[in-house]
Structure formats: structure tokens, C-alpha cells
PDB file of C-alpha atoms in Angstrom:
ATOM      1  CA  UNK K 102      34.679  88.348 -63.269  1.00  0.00           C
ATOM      2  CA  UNK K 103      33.127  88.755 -66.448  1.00  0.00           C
ATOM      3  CA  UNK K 104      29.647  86.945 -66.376  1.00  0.00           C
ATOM      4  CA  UNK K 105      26.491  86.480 -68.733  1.00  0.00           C
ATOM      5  CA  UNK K 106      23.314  86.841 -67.009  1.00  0.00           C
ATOM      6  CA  UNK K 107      20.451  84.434 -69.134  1.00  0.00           C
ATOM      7  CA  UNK K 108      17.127  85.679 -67.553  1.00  0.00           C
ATOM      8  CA  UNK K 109      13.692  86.718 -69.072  1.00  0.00           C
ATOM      9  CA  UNK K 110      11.953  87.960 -65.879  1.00  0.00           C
ATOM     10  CA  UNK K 111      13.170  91.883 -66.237  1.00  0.00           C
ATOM     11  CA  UNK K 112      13.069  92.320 -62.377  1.00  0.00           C
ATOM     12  CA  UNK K 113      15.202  89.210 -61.488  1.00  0.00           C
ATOM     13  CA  UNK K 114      17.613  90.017 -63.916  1.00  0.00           C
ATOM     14  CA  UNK K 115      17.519  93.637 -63.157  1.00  0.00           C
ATOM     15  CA  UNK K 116      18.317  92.951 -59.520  1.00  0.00           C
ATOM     16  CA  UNK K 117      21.248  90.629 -60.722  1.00  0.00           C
ATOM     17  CA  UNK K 118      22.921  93.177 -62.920  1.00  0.00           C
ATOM     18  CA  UNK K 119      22.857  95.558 -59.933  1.00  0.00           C
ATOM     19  CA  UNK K 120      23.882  93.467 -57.587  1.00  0.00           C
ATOM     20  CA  UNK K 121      26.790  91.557 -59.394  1.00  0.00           C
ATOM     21  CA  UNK K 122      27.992  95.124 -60.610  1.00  0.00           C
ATOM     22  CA  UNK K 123      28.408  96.667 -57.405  1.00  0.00           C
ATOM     23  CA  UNK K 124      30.198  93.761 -56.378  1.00  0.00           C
ATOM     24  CA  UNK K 125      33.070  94.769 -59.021  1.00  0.00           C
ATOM     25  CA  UNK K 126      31.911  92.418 -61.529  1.00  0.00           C
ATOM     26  CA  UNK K 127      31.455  93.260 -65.219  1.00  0.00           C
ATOM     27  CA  UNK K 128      28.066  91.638 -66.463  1.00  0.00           C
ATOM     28  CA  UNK K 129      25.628  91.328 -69.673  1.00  0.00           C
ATOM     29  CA  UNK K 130      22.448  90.299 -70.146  1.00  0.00           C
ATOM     30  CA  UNK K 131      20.386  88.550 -72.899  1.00  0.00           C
ATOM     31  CA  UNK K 132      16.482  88.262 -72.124  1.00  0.00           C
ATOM     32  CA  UNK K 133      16.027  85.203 -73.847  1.00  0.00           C
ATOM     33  CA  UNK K 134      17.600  81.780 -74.690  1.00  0.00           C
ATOM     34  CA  UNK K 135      18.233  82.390 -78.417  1.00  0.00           C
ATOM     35  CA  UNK K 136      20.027  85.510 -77.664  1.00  0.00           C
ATOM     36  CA  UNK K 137      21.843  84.254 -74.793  1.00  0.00           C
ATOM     37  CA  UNK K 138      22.808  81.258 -76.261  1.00  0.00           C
ATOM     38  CA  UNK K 139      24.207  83.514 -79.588  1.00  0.00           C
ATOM     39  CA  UNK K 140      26.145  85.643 -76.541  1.00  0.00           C
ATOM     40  CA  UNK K 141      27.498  83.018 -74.758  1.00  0.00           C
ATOM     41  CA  UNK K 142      28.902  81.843 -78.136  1.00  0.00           C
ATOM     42  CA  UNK K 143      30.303  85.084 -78.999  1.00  0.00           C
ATOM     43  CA  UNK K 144      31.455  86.631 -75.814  1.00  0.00           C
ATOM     44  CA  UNK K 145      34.870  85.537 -73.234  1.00  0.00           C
ATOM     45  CA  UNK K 146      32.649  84.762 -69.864  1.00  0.00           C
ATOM     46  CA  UNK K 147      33.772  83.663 -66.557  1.00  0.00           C
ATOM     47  CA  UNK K 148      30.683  81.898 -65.781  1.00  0.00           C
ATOM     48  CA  UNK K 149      26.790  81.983 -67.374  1.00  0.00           C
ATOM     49  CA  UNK K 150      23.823  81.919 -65.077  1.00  0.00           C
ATOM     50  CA  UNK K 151      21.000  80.503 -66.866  1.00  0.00           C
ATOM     51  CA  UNK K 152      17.564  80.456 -65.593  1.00  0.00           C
ATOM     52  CA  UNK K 153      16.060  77.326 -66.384  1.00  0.00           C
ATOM     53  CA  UNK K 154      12.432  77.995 -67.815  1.00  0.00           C
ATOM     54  CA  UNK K 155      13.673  80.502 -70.944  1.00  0.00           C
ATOM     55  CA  UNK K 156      11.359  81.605 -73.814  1.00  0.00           C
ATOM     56  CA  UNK K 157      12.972  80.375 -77.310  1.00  0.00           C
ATOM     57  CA  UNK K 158      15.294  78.222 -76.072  1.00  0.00           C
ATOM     58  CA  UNK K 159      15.045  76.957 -72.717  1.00  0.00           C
ATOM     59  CA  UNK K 160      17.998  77.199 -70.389  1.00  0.00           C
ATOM     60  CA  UNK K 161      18.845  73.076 -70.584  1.00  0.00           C
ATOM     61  CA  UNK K 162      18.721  72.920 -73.861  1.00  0.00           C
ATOM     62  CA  UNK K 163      20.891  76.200 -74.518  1.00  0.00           C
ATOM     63  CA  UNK K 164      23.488  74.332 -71.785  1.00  0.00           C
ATOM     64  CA  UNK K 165      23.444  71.441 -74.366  1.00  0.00           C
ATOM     65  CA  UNK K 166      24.119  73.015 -77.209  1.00  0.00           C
ATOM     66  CA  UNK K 167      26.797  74.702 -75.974  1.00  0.00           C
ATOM     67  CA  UNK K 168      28.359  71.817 -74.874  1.00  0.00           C
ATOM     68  CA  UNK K 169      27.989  70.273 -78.251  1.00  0.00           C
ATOM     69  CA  UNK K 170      30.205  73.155 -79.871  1.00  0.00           C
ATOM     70  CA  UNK K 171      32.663  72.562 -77.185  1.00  0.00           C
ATOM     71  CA  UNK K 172      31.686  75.863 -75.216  1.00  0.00           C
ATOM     72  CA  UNK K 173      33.264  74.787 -71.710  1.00  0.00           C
ATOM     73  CA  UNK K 174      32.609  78.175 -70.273  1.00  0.00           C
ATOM     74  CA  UNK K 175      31.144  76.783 -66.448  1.00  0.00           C
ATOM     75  CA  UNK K 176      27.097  77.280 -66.128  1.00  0.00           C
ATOM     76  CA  UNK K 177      25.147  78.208 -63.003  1.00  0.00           C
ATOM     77  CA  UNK K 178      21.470  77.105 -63.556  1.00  0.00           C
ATOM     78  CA  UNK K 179      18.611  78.971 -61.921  1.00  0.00           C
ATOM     79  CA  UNK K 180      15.554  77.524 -60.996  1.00  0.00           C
ATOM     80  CA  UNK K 181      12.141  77.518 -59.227  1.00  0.00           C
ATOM     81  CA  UNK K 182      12.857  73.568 -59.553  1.00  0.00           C
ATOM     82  CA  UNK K 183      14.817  72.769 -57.039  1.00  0.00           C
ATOM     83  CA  UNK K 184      14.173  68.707 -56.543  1.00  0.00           C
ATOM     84  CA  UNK K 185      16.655  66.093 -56.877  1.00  0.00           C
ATOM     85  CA  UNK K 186      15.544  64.415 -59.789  1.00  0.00           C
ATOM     86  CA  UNK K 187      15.649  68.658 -61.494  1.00  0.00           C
ATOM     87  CA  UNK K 188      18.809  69.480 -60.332  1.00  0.00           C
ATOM     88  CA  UNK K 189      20.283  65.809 -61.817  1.00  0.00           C
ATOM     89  CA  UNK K 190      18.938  66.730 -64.867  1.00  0.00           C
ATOM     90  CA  UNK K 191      20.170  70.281 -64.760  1.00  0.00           C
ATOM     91  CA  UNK K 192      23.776  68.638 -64.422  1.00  0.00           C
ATOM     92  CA  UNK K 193      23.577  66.333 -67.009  1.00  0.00           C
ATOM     93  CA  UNK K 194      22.532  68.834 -69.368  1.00  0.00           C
ATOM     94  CA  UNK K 195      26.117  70.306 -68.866  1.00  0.00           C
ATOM     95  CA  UNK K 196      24.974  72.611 -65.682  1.00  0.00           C
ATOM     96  CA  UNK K 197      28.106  72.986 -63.619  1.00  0.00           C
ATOM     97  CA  UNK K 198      26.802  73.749 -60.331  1.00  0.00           C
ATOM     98  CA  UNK K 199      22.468  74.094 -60.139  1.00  0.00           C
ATOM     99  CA  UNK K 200      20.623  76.744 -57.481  1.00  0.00           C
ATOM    100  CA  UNK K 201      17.218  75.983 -56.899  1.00  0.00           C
ATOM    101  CA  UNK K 202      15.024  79.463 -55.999  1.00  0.00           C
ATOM    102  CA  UNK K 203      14.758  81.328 -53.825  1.00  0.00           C
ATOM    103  CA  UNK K 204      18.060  82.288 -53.261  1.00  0.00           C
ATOM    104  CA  UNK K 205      20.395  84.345 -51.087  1.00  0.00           C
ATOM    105  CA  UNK K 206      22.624  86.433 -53.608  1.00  0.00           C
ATOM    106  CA  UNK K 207      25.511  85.719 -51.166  1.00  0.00           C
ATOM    107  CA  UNK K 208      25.406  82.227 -51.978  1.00  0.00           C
ATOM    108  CA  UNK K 209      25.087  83.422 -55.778  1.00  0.00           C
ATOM    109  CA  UNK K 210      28.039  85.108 -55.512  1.00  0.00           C
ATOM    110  CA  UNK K 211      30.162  82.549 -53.739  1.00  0.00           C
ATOM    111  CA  UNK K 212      29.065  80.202 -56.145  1.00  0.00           C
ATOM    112  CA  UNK K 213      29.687  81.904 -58.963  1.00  0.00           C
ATOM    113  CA  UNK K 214      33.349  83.282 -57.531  1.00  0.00           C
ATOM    114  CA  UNK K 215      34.154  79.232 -57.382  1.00  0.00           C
ATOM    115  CA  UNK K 216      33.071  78.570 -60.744  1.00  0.00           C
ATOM    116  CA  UNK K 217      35.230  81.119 -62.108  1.00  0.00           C
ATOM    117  CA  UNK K 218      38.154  80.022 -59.887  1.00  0.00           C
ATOM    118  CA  UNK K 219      37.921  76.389 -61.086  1.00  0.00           C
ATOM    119  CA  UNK K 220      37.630  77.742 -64.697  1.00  0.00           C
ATOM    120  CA  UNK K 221      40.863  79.467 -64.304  1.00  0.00           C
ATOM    121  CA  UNK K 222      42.904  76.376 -62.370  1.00  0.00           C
ATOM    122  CA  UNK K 223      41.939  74.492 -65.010  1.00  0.00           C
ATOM    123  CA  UNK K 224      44.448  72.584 -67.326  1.00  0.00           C
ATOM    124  CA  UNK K 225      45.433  74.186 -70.075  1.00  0.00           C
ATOM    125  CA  UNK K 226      43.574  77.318 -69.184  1.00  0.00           C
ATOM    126  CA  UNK K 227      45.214  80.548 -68.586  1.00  0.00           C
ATOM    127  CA  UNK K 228      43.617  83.684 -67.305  1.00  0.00           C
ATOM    128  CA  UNK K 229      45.441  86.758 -68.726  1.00  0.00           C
ATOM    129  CA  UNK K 230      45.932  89.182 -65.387  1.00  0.00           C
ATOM    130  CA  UNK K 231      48.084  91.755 -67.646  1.00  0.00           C
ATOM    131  CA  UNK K 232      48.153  92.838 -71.376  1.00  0.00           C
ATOM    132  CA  UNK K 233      51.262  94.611 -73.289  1.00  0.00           C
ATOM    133  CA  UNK K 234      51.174  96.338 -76.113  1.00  0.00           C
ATOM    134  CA  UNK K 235      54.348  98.245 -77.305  1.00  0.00           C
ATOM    135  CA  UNK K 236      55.496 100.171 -73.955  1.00  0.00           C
ATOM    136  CA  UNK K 237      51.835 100.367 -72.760  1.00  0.00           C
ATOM    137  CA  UNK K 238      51.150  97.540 -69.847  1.00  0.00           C
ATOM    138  CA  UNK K 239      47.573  97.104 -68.181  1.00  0.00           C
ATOM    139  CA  UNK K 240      47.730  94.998 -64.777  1.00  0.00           C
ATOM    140  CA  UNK K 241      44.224  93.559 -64.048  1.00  0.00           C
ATOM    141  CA  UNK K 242      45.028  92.965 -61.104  1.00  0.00           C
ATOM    142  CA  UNK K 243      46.676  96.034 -59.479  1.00  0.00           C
ATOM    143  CA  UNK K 244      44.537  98.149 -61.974  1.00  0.00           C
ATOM    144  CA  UNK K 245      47.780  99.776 -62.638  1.00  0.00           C
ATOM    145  CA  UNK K 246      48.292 100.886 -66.331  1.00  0.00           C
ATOM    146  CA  UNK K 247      52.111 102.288 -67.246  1.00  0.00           C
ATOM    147  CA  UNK K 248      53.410 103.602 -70.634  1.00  0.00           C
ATOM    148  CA  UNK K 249      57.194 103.460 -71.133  1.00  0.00           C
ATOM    149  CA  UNK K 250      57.447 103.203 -67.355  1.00  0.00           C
ATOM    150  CA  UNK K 251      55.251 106.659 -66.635  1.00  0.00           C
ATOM    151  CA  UNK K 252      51.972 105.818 -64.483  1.00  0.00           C
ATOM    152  CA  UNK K 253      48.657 106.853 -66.265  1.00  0.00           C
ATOM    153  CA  UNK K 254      45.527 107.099 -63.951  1.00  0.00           C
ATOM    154  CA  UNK K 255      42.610 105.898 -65.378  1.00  0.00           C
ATOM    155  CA  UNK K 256      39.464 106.542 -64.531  1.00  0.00           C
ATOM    156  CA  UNK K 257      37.359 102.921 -63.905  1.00  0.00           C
ATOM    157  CA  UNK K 258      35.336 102.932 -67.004  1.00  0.00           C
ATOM    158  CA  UNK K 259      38.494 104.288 -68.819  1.00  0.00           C
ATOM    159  CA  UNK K 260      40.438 101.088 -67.239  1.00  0.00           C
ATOM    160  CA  UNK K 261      37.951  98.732 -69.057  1.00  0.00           C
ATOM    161  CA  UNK K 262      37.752 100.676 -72.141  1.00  0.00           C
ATOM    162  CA  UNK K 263      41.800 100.140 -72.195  1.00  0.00           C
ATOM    163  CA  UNK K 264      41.707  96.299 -71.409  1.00  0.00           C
ATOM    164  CA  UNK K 265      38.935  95.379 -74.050  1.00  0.00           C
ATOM    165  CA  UNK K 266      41.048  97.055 -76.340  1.00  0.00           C
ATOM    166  CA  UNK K 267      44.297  95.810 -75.485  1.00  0.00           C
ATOM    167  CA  UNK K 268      42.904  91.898 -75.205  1.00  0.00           C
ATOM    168  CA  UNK K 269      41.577  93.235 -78.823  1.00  0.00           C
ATOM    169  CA  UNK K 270      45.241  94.422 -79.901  1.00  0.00           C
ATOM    170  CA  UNK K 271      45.754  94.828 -83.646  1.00  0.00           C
ATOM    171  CA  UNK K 272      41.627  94.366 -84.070  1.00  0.00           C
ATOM    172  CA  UNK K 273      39.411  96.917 -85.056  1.00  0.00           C
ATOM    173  CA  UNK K 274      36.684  97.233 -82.129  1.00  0.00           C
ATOM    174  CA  UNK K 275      33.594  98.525 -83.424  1.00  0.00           C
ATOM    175  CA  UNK K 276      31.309 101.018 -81.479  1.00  0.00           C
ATOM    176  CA  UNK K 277      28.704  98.242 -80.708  1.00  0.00           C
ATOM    177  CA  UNK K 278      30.831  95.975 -79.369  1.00  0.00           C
ATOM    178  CA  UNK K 279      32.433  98.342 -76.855  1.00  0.00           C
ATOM    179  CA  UNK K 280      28.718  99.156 -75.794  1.00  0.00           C
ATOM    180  CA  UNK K 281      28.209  95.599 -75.331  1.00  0.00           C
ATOM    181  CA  UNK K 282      31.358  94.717 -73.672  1.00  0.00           C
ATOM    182  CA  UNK K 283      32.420  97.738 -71.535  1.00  0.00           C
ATOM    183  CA  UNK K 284      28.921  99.534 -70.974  1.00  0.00           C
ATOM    184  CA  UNK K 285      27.483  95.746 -70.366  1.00  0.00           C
ATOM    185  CA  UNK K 286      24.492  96.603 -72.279  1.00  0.00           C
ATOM    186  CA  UNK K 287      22.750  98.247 -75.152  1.00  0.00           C
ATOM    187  CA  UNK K 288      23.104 101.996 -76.594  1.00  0.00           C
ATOM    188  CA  UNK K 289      21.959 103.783 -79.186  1.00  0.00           C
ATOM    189  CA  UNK K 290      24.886 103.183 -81.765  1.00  0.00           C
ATOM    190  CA  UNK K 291      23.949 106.568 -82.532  1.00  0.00           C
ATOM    191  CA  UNK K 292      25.147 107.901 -79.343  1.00  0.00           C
ATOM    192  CA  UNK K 293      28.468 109.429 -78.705  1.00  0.00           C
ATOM    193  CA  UNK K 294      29.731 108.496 -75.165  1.00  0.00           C
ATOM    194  CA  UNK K 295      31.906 105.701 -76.996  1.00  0.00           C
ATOM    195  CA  UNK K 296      33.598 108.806 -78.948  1.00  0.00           C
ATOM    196  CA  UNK K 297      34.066 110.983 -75.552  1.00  0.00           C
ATOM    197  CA  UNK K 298      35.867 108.207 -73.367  1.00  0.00           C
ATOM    198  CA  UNK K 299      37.903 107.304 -76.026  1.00  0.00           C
ATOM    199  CA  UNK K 300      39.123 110.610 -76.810  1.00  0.00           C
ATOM    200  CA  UNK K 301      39.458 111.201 -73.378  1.00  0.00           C
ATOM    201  CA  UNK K 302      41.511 107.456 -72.993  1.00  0.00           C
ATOM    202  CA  UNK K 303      43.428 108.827 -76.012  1.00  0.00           C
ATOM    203  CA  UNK K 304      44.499 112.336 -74.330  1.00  0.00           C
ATOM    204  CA  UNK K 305      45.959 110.068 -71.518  1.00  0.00           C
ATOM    205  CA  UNK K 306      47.298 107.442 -73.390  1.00  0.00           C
ATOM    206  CA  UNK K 307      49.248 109.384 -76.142  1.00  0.00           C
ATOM    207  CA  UNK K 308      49.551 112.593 -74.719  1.00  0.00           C
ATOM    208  CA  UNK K 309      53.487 113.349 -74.397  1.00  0.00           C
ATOM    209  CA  UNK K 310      54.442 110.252 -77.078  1.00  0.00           C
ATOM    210  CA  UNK K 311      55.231 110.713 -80.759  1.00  0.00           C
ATOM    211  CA  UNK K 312      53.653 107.749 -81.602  1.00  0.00           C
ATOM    212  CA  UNK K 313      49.597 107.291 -80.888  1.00  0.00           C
ATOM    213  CA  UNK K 314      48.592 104.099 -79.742  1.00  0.00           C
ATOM    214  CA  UNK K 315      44.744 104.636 -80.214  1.00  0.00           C
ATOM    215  CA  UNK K 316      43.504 105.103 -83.721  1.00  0.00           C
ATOM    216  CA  UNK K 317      39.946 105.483 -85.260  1.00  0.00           C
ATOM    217  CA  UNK K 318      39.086 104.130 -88.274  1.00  0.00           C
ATOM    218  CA  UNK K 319      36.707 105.811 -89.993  1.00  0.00           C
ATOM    219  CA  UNK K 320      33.706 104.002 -90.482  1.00  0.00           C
ATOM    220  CA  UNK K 321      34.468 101.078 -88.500  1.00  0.00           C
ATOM    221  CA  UNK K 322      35.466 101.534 -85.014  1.00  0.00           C
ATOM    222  CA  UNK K 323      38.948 101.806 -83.071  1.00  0.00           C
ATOM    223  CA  UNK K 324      42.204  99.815 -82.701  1.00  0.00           C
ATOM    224  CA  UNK K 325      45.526 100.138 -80.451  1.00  0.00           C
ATOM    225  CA  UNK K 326      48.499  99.227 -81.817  1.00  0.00           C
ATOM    226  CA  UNK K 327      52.188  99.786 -81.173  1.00  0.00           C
ATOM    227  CA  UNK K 328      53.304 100.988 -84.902  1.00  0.00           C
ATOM    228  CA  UNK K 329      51.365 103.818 -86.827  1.00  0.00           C
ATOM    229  CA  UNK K 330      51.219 102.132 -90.530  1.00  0.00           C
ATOM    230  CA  UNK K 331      48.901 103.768 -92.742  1.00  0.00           C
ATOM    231  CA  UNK K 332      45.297 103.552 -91.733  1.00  0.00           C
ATOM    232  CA  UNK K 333      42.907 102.003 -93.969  1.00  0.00           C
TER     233      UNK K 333
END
């Protein structure tokens, strides 16, 4: 799962990153309701878990608004209010499922697993589990990436690195938004891991073909395409 983590105690959400990444899942975080609302809009979730009481925007109101653009992406509401009368109101608001605190992150997790389950039985929904560009194919599933039949091991970070920029295909991805999407959270743009997984991505990826998939462009980011036209 890909999930968005709306929480402004740094310890809670802390815990929640940790724990939800070890678990295999990919997650961000926004500290606030303005910026997690301007995420959620933004960024392809599984499932959002909002804590209720947020500075800026608070979480109800950042459910609403959502809902108002027609942001269907389910919503797991936190909170220390856990009566009936809250957790009504937490559904109404748009709140697909509601968790008062304190909670066991087991039941998070199972929670969470069926929101994103539901999201992708839903009608006219469909969950990508494998990308294609050219002769390069990405299973999500097996984690299996071939190129013109020929197995390529990837290392896990590598894997993601690969799928954002396949589901990307034909798009230039800039450096910030692979920090954002693949590192789940903020780097120094300044910094150049982004530049030493992707050449290393590229010396798997390419090596052996006359045609590079992976190009840089210069000032701007990098995109994966099948053809090599003319870079701008």
C-alpha cells in the first residue's frame, strides 16, 4: 500500500512511519492539515489516516473538502474522541472507517489493509499490479522486473525507483518528487542520492541494449521511455 500519514504530534507520526514501513508499506507524511490536505490532492494513496484535532486545517474539515473535489481516496480518522456521537460525525464528514485512541497498530493495520482492499474492488477502479514500457515489464506483485525477456534484479529501493517511473512513463519526474514519492519524505534537493540510484537503475536497465530507456534531462529531472527522440 501506498498511504498518507496526516499527523502533527512528531512522535505519533514518527512511530507510524516506522511501523507501517516495516510492514512493506510505502508511506508519507504531512505535519499539518493544509499540507496534508495539498498531498492528498496531489499524490495516488491507498488510504489517508487523518488525525482528527490538526493545526490549519483540522482533520474533518480536510475530509470534507476532499470530498467536495471528488477525492474518493478512503480515510481512516484518528482520534482521542472516541464517543458515538464523534465517531458519527467523523463519518459524515466523509471518514471511511473512524479509530478512536489508544490504539493497537494491529488493528491499524488491518484496518487500513481493508480500506485499501475495498478501494481496489471497487467499480470502475483498477489497481495497476504491472507496468510495460517498450520490452521493459515491472510485476508489483512478484517484484519481478524483465527486459526483452532477460531478468534484472533490482535492489528494493531500485524496484520503487523503476515503478514510479514507469507509472510516470513518457513524464519527466523531477528530483523532488522522487524524494517525495520513493524516499517517502523530504531531502535536500541539493543532495545527490537521487543521481546515484538512478545511475545505478540505469547500468541495470540499459546495460547490454542499444537503446536507453532512462534519460536525464538536464535541468528538470528524468523520464523512461521506449524510443530515444531528441532530448529537449
Amino acid at each position: 500500500m501506498r498511504l498518507l500519514i496526516i499527523e502533527d504530534d512528531r512522535e505519533a507520526a514518527a512511530y507510524l512511519v516506522k511501523a507501517f514501513r516495516e510492514a512493506g508499506h510505502a508511506v508519507d507524511h504531512a505535519g499539518d492539515g493544509l499540507d496534508g490536505y495539498a498531498l492528498a490532492r496531489e499524490g495516488d494513496y491507498d488510504v489517508l489516516i487523518v488525525d482528527r484535532m490538526l493545526p490549519k486545517l483540522d482533520g474533518l474539515s480536510l475530509v470534507r473538502s476532499l470530498r467536495e473535489q471528488a477525492i474518493a481516496t478512503p480515510v481512516l480518522i484518528l482520534s482521542a474522541l472516541g464517543q458515538v456521537d464523534d465517531r458519527v460525525k467523523g463519518l459524515r464528514a466523509g471518514g471511511d472507517d473512524y479509530l478512536p485512541k489508544p490504539y493497537a497498530f494491529s488493528e491499524l493495520l488491518a484496518r487500513t489493509e481493508v480500506l485499501a482492499r475495498r478501494r481496489a474492488s471497487a467499480p470502475g477502479v483498477t489497481e495497476a499490479t504491472a507496468y510495460r514500457v517498450g520490452d521493459l515489464e515491472l510485476d508489483r506483485l512478484s517484484h519481478r522486473v524483465t527486459r526483452a525477456g532477460r531478468e534484472i534484479v533490482l535492489q528494493p529501493r531500485e524496484f520503487r525507483l523503476l515503478e514510479y517511473l514507469m507509472r510516470h512513463a513518457g513524464q519527466v519526474v523531477t528530483r523532488t518528487m522522487l524524494l517525495e514519492h520513493v524516499w517517502d519524505y523530504h531531502f535536500d534537493p541539493q543532495t545527490n542520492v537521487i543521481d546515484v540510484h538512478v545511475s545505478r537503475l540505469r547500468g541495470k536497465i540499459d546495460r547490454g541494449f542499444e537503446n536507453p530507456m532512462i534519460h536525464t534531462v538536464r535541468g528538470a529531472g528524468y523520464v523512461i521511455r521506449a524510443d530515444d527522440p531528441q532530448l529537449p
